[in-house]
Amino acid sequence: MAAPRVEHELHTRRYSRNLGVGLTLAFLVCIVFGLTYVKITRGGLNEGFDHVLRPELVPTQQESN
Amino acid sequence: MTDATQQIGSFEDEAQFGDYVALLKPRVMSLVVFTAAVGVFVAPVYIHPFVALVAILFIALGGGASGALNMWYDHDIDAIMKRTAKRPVPAGKVTKGEALTIGLWLSFIAVVMLGLASNWVAAGILAFTIFFYVVIYTMWLKRWTPQNIVIGGAAGAFPPMIGWAVATGGVSVESVLMFAIIFMWTPPHFWALALFMNEDYSKAGVPMLTVTHGRKTTRTHIIAYTLLLAPLAVGAAFTSIGGWIYLAAALYLNAKFVWGAWQLWHRSEDEAEADTYKAEKKYFRFSLTYLFGSFGALLAQAIWVQGFGMGAW
């Protein structure tokens, strides 16, 4: 029995498609990572109002001045 | 060739990555990128450059997705027209089903990502733009009325409005004016093209104004829309996005655009045929310069005011 061919003709034929999809997905990952970084570092206070008074969200006397 | 590869397809009709990119109409996307970017940068609100870049990218992707959906629906008439016969679906590179699936998924991704990157007002306008282009223009108006390009032109006019919404989170007179400029520019631009590509539309049975009402009426419509566009374009100079740089550009570009339309209006069909529609082709090319020039001037004005801290006047 012959050893299985590693490089099938289909791989050559679809090389550009596979490469394109791979690079696009990698680009998308970079975008989501970058966006997350920007949102977290520039988002300020990330805690939101949840119907309960939370002392850490109330500005202190010094901050409000 | 094995049985398996025979089922999958042959080398010649195998779609390459470029064919899928072509499905997104990259030339149209470049216009969307440019006008959306102007919308973002002329807005009086600071936005982080990376967020702006991502937002513009997904606005462009939304535009591309609607292009794919347009190619899915219009595959029959695209095959008839010389201008569109080489598109991936009529050329047999990409199937109708693939175009539909890609279009729907990319629309979804673009809208959700724009919403997450910026805000849901911008994402909502993008979703509406895709709906308008695909359902209202492609499926309904394009094959039904000679006013197809007038109402359908709204789809191409939304990107600067989306860009503005990305920065400000809303709609204002400035963003509506940018919308209005592209909206009024679209009919003369496409009718000029139809004047020298009439045969294509006629064969495909698309009721362009040149097909239904003739070239003389089309020429009258071109001058009418150009005259309606001019005060809107010049008027934008007196809003918060305008200033002397934009005013100078708008006066020059609109004067030239009106003059070109005036010349087309006075041409007979014999004259046009004699020089193989030279003036019409020149007017069509200038219409592209007009749009890039107008939005480029808005951008230059914004850089002058926001970048250098100078006054608008």
Coordinates of C-alpha atoms in Angstrom, one line a residue:
Chain A
M1 CA 0.0 0.0 0.0
A2 CA 1.4 3.4 -1.0
A3 CA 1.9 6.1 1.6
P4 CA -0.8 8.8 1.6
R5 CA 0.1 11.9 -0.4
V6 CA 0.6 14.8 2.0
E7 CA 0.1 17.5 -0.7
H8 CA -3.1 16.8 -2.6
E9 CA -3.8 18.7 -5.8
L10 CA -6.8 20.3 -4.0
H11 CA -4.4 22.0 -1.6
T12 CA -2.5 23.7 -4.4
R13 CA -5.8 24.7 -6.1
R14 CA -7.3 26.2 -3.0
Y15 CA -4.0 27.7 -1.6
S16 CA -5.0 31.4 -2.4
R17 CA -8.5 30.9 -0.8
N18 CA -7.1 29.2 2.3
L19 CA -4.4 31.8 2.7
G20 CA -6.8 34.7 2.2
V21 CA -9.3 33.3 4.7
G22 CA -6.5 32.7 7.2
L23 CA -5.1 36.2 6.9
T24 CA -8.6 37.7 7.1
L25 CA -9.3 35.8 10.3
A26 CA -6.0 36.8 11.8
F27 CA -6.7 40.4 10.9
L28 CA -10.1 40.1 12.6
V29 CA -8.5 38.8 15.8
C30 CA -6.1 41.7 15.8
I31 CA -8.9 44.2 15.3
V32 CA -11.0 42.7 18.2
F33 CA -7.9 42.6 20.4
G34 CA -7.0 46.3 19.5
L35 CA -10.5 47.4 20.1
T36 CA -10.7 45.7 23.4
Y37 CA -7.4 47.3 24.5
V38 CA -8.6 50.8 23.4
K39 CA -12.0 50.4 25.1
I40 CA -10.5 49.1 28.4
T41 CA -7.6 51.7 28.6
R42 CA -9.8 54.6 27.6
G43 CA -13.1 53.5 29.0
G44 CA -12.7 55.3 32.3
L45 CA -14.9 53.9 35.0
N46 CA -16.2 50.6 33.7
E47 CA -18.7 49.9 36.4
G48 CA -22.3 50.8 35.5
F49 CA -25.5 51.6 37.3
D50 CA -27.3 48.5 38.5
H51 CA -30.2 49.9 40.5
V52 CA -28.3 49.8 43.8
L53 CA -26.3 52.6 45.3
R54 CA -22.7 51.8 45.0
P55 CA -20.4 54.0 47.2
E56 CA -17.5 53.7 44.8
L57 CA -19.5 55.3 42.0
V58 CA -20.4 58.3 44.0
P59 CA -17.9 61.1 43.5
T60 CA -16.0 62.1 46.6
Q61 CA -16.0 65.7 47.9
Q62 CA -12.5 66.2 46.4
E63 CA -13.4 64.7 43.0
S64 CA -16.6 66.8 42.7
N65 CA -14.6 70.0 43.3
Chain B
M1 CA -8.1 13.7 -11.4
T2 CA -9.8 11.7 -8.8
D3 CA -13.6 11.3 -8.3
A4 CA -13.4 13.6 -5.3
T5 CA -11.8 16.5 -7.2
Q6 CA -14.1 16.0 -10.1
Q7 CA -17.0 16.6 -7.7
I8 CA -15.3 19.7 -6.2
G9 CA -14.6 21.3 -9.5
S10 CA -11.8 21.9 -12.0
F11 CA -8.9 24.3 -11.8
E12 CA -10.4 26.8 -14.4
D13 CA -13.6 27.5 -12.6
E14 CA -12.2 27.4 -9.1
A15 CA -12.9 30.6 -7.3
Q16 CA -9.7 32.3 -6.0
F17 CA -9.7 34.6 -3.0
G18 CA -9.7 37.6 -5.4
D19 CA -13.0 36.5 -6.8
Y20 CA -14.6 36.7 -3.4
V21 CA -13.0 40.1 -2.9
A22 CA -14.5 41.2 -6.3
L23 CA -17.9 40.1 -5.0
L24 CA -17.7 43.0 -2.5
K25 CA -17.3 45.6 -5.3
P26 CA -13.9 47.1 -4.1
R27 CA -14.2 50.2 -6.3
V28 CA -17.5 51.1 -4.7
M29 CA -16.0 50.3 -1.3
S30 CA -13.2 52.8 -1.9
L31 CA -15.8 55.6 -2.3
V32 CA -17.6 54.4 0.8
V33 CA -14.4 54.3 2.8
F34 CA -13.5 57.9 1.7
T35 CA -16.9 59.5 2.3
A36 CA -17.4 57.6 5.6
A37 CA -13.9 58.7 6.8
V38 CA -14.7 62.3 5.9
G39 CA -18.0 62.0 8.0
V40 CA -15.9 60.7 11.0
F41 CA -13.2 63.3 10.8
V42 CA -15.2 66.5 10.1
A43 CA -17.4 65.8 13.2
P44 CA -16.6 68.1 16.1
V45 CA -16.1 65.2 18.5
Y46 CA -12.7 63.5 19.2
I47 CA -12.7 59.8 18.5
H48 CA -9.7 57.5 19.1
P49 CA -7.9 56.9 15.8
F50 CA -8.1 53.1 16.2
V51 CA -11.8 53.2 16.8
A52 CA -12.3 55.5 13.8
L53 CA -10.2 53.1 11.6
V54 CA -12.2 50.0 12.8
A55 CA -15.5 51.8 12.3
I56 CA -14.6 52.9 8.8
L57 CA -13.5 49.4 8.0
F58 CA -16.8 47.9 9.1
I59 CA -18.8 50.6 7.3
A60 CA -16.9 49.5 4.1
L61 CA -17.5 45.9 4.9
G62 CA -21.2 46.6 5.2
G63 CA -21.0 48.3 1.8
G64 CA -19.2 45.3 0.4
A65 CA -21.8 42.9 1.8
S66 CA -24.6 44.8 0.1
G67 CA -22.5 44.6 -3.1
A68 CA -22.4 40.8 -2.8
L69 CA -26.2 40.6 -2.2
N70 CA -26.7 42.9 -5.2
M71 CA -24.6 40.4 -7.3
W72 CA -26.6 37.5 -5.9
Y73 CA -30.0 39.1 -7.0
D74 CA -28.8 40.7 -10.3
H75 CA -26.9 37.6 -11.6
D76 CA -29.3 37.3 -14.6
I77 CA -28.9 40.9 -15.8
D78 CA -25.2 41.1 -14.9
A79 CA -24.6 38.3 -17.4
I80 CA -26.3 40.3 -20.2
M81 CA -24.5 43.6 -19.7
K82 CA -21.0 43.9 -21.1
R83 CA -19.9 46.1 -18.1
T84 CA -20.9 43.5 -15.5
A85 CA -20.5 40.1 -17.4
K86 CA -17.1 39.5 -15.9
R87 CA -18.4 39.7 -12.3
P88 CA -17.7 36.5 -10.3
V89 CA -21.3 35.2 -10.3
P90 CA -22.1 35.6 -14.1
A91 CA -18.5 34.5 -14.9
G92 CA -19.3 31.2 -13.0
K93 CA -16.5 31.6 -10.5
V94 CA -18.8 32.0 -7.5
T95 CA -22.3 30.5 -7.1
K96 CA -25.4 32.5 -6.4
G97 CA -25.8 30.7 -3.1
E98 CA -22.3 31.6 -2.0
A99 CA -22.8 35.2 -2.9
L100 CA -26.1 35.2 -0.8
T101 CA -24.4 33.5 2.2
I102 CA -21.4 35.7 2.1
G103 CA -23.5 38.9 1.7
L104 CA -25.8 38.0 4.6
W105 CA -23.0 37.0 7.0
L106 CA -20.8 39.9 6.2
S107 CA -23.8 42.3 6.7
F108 CA -24.4 40.8 10.1
I109 CA -20.7 41.0 11.1
A110 CA -20.4 44.5 9.8
V111 CA -23.4 45.8 11.7
V112 CA -22.6 44.1 15.0
M113 CA -18.9 45.0 14.9
L114 CA -19.8 48.7 14.1
G115 CA -22.2 48.7 17.0
L116 CA -19.6 47.3 19.4
A117 CA -16.8 49.5 18.1
S118 CA -18.8 52.8 18.1
N119 CA -22.5 53.0 18.9
W120 CA -25.8 51.5 17.8
V121 CA -27.1 54.6 16.1
A122 CA -24.3 54.3 13.5
A123 CA -24.9 50.5 13.3
G124 CA -28.6 51.1 12.9
I125 CA -28.0 53.5 9.9
L126 CA -25.6 50.9 8.4
A127 CA -28.2 48.2 8.7
F128 CA -30.8 50.4 7.1
T129 CA -28.4 51.3 4.3
I130 CA -27.8 47.6 3.5
F131 CA -31.6 47.0 3.6
F132 CA -32.2 50.1 1.4
Y133 CA -29.6 49.1 -1.2
V134 CA -30.6 45.4 -1.4
V135 CA -34.3 45.4 -1.0
I136 CA -35.5 48.9 -2.0
Y137 CA -33.0 49.5 -4.8
T138 CA -31.9 46.2 -6.2
M139 CA -35.0 44.1 -5.7
W140 CA -37.7 46.7 -6.1
L141 CA -36.8 49.9 -7.9
K142 CA -34.0 49.0 -10.3
R143 CA -36.1 46.9 -12.6
W144 CA -39.3 48.9 -12.1
T145 CA -38.9 52.6 -12.5
P146 CA -36.6 55.0 -14.4
Q147 CA -36.3 56.9 -11.1
N148 CA -34.4 53.8 -9.8
I149 CA -31.1 55.7 -9.6
V150 CA -32.6 58.7 -7.9
I151 CA -34.1 56.9 -4.9
G152 CA -31.6 54.1 -4.9
G153 CA -28.8 56.7 -4.8
A154 CA -29.7 57.3 -1.1
A155 CA -27.9 54.0 -0.3
G156 CA -24.6 55.4 -1.5
A157 CA -25.3 58.7 0.3
F158 CA -25.5 57.2 3.8
P159 CA -21.8 56.5 4.5
P160 CA -20.8 60.0 5.6
M161 CA -23.9 60.1 7.8
I162 CA -22.8 56.8 9.4
G163 CA -19.3 58.2 9.8
W164 CA -20.7 61.3 11.5
A165 CA -22.9 59.1 13.8
V166 CA -19.8 57.1 14.7
A167 CA -18.2 60.2 16.2
T168 CA -21.3 62.1 17.5
G169 CA -23.8 59.3 18.2
G170 CA -26.5 61.1 16.3
V171 CA -27.7 63.0 13.2
S172 CA -27.4 66.7 12.5
V173 CA -27.9 69.3 9.7
E174 CA -24.2 68.8 8.7
S175 CA -24.6 65.0 8.2
V176 CA -27.9 65.5 6.4
L177 CA -26.1 68.0 4.0
M178 CA -23.3 65.5 3.3
F179 CA -26.0 62.9 2.6
A180 CA -27.8 65.4 0.3
I181 CA -24.7 66.2 -1.7
I182 CA -24.1 62.5 -2.7
F183 CA -27.9 62.0 -3.1
M184 CA -28.2 64.8 -5.6
W185 CA -24.9 64.0 -7.3
T186 CA -25.8 60.3 -8.0
P187 CA -28.4 60.8 -10.7
P188 CA -26.3 63.0 -13.0
H189 CA -23.3 60.7 -12.5
F190 CA -25.2 57.6 -13.5
W191 CA -27.2 59.2 -16.2
A192 CA -24.0 60.5 -17.8
L193 CA -22.8 56.9 -17.8
A194 CA -26.1 55.7 -19.2
L195 CA -25.9 58.2 -22.1
F196 CA -22.9 56.3 -23.5
M197 CA -23.7 52.8 -22.1
N198 CA -27.4 52.9 -23.1
E199 CA -27.2 49.7 -25.2
D200 CA -26.2 47.6 -22.1
Y201 CA -29.2 48.7 -20.0
S202 CA -31.5 48.4 -22.9
K203 CA -30.5 44.8 -23.6
A204 CA -30.8 43.9 -19.9
G205 CA -34.3 45.5 -19.7
V206 CA -33.2 47.9 -16.9
P207 CA -35.6 50.9 -17.2
M208 CA -32.9 53.6 -17.2
L209 CA -34.1 57.0 -18.0
T210 CA -32.2 56.9 -21.3
V211 CA -34.1 53.7 -22.2
T212 CA -37.6 54.8 -21.2
H213 CA -37.6 58.5 -21.9
G214 CA -34.7 58.9 -24.4
R215 CA -31.5 60.8 -24.3
K216 CA -32.9 64.3 -24.7
T217 CA -35.0 64.0 -21.5
T218 CA -32.0 62.5 -19.7
R219 CA -29.9 65.5 -20.6
T220 CA -32.5 67.8 -19.2
H221 CA -32.7 65.8 -16.0
I222 CA -28.9 66.0 -15.7
I223 CA -28.8 69.8 -15.8
A224 CA -31.8 70.0 -13.4
Y225 CA -30.1 67.8 -10.7
T226 CA -26.8 69.6 -11.2
L227 CA -28.5 72.9 -10.6
L228 CA -30.3 71.6 -7.5
L229 CA -27.0 70.1 -6.2
A230 CA -25.0 73.4 -6.5
P231 CA -26.8 75.4 -3.7
L232 CA -26.7 72.5 -1.4
A233 CA -23.0 71.9 -1.9
V234 CA -22.2 75.6 -1.6
G235 CA -24.6 76.0 1.3
A236 CA -22.6 73.4 3.3
A237 CA -19.8 76.0 3.4
F238 CA -21.8 78.0 5.9
T239 CA -22.4 75.2 8.4
S240 CA -20.0 74.1 11.2
I241 CA -18.1 71.8 8.7
G242 CA -17.5 74.6 6.2
G243 CA -15.1 77.5 5.8
W244 CA -13.2 79.3 3.2
I245 CA -11.2 76.3 1.9
Y246 CA -14.4 74.3 1.3
L247 CA -16.2 77.4 -0.1
A248 CA -13.5 78.0 -2.7
A249 CA -13.5 74.3 -3.7
A250 CA -17.3 74.1 -3.8
L251 CA -17.6 77.2 -6.0
Y252 CA -15.1 76.0 -8.5
L253 CA -16.3 72.4 -8.6
N254 CA -20.0 73.3 -8.9
A255 CA -19.4 76.0 -11.5
K256 CA -17.6 73.4 -13.6
F257 CA -20.2 70.7 -13.0
V258 CA -23.0 73.0 -14.0
W259 CA -21.1 74.1 -17.1
G260 CA -20.5 70.5 -18.1
A261 CA -24.2 69.7 -17.7
W262 CA -25.1 72.8 -19.7
Q263 CA -22.9 71.6 -22.5
L264 CA -24.5 68.2 -22.4
W265 CA -27.9 69.7 -22.5
H266 CA -27.2 71.6 -25.7
R267 CA -25.7 68.7 -27.6
S268 CA -27.8 66.8 -30.1
E269 CA -27.5 63.1 -30.5
D270 CA -25.8 63.5 -33.9
E271 CA -23.1 65.6 -32.3
A272 CA -22.7 63.1 -29.5
E273 CA -22.5 60.1 -31.9
A274 CA -20.1 62.0 -34.2
D275 CA -17.4 62.3 -31.5
T276 CA -18.4 59.0 -29.7
Y277 CA -19.9 60.7 -26.7
K278 CA -16.7 62.5 -25.8
A279 CA -18.4 65.2 -23.8
E280 CA -20.5 62.7 -21.9
K281 CA -17.5 60.6 -21.0
K282 CA -15.7 63.7 -19.9
Y283 CA -18.6 64.8 -17.7
F284 CA -18.8 61.3 -16.2
R285 CA -15.1 61.4 -15.3
F286 CA -15.4 64.9 -13.9
S287 CA -18.4 63.8 -11.7
L288 CA -15.9 61.5 -9.9
T289 CA -13.5 64.3 -9.4
Y290 CA -16.3 66.5 -8.2
L291 CA -17.2 64.1 -5.4
F292 CA -13.7 63.3 -4.3
G293 CA -12.9 67.1 -4.6
S294 CA -15.9 68.2 -2.5
F295 CA -15.3 65.6 0.3
G296 CA -11.6 66.2 0.1
A297 CA -12.2 69.9 0.6
L298 CA -14.3 69.1 3.7
L299 CA -11.5 67.0 5.0
A300 CA -8.9 69.7 4.3
Q301 CA -11.2 72.3 6.0
A302 CA -11.4 70.0 9.1
I303 CA -7.7 69.5 9.2
W304 CA -7.2 73.3 9.0
V305 CA -9.6 74.0 11.8
Q306 CA -9.2 71.0 14.1
G307 CA -5.6 70.0 13.2
F308 CA -4.0 73.5 13.1
G309 CA -6.5 75.2 15.4
M310 CA -7.3 77.9 12.8
G311 CA -10.6 79.6 12.3
A312 CA -13.0 78.4 9.6
W313 CA -13.2 81.9 8.1

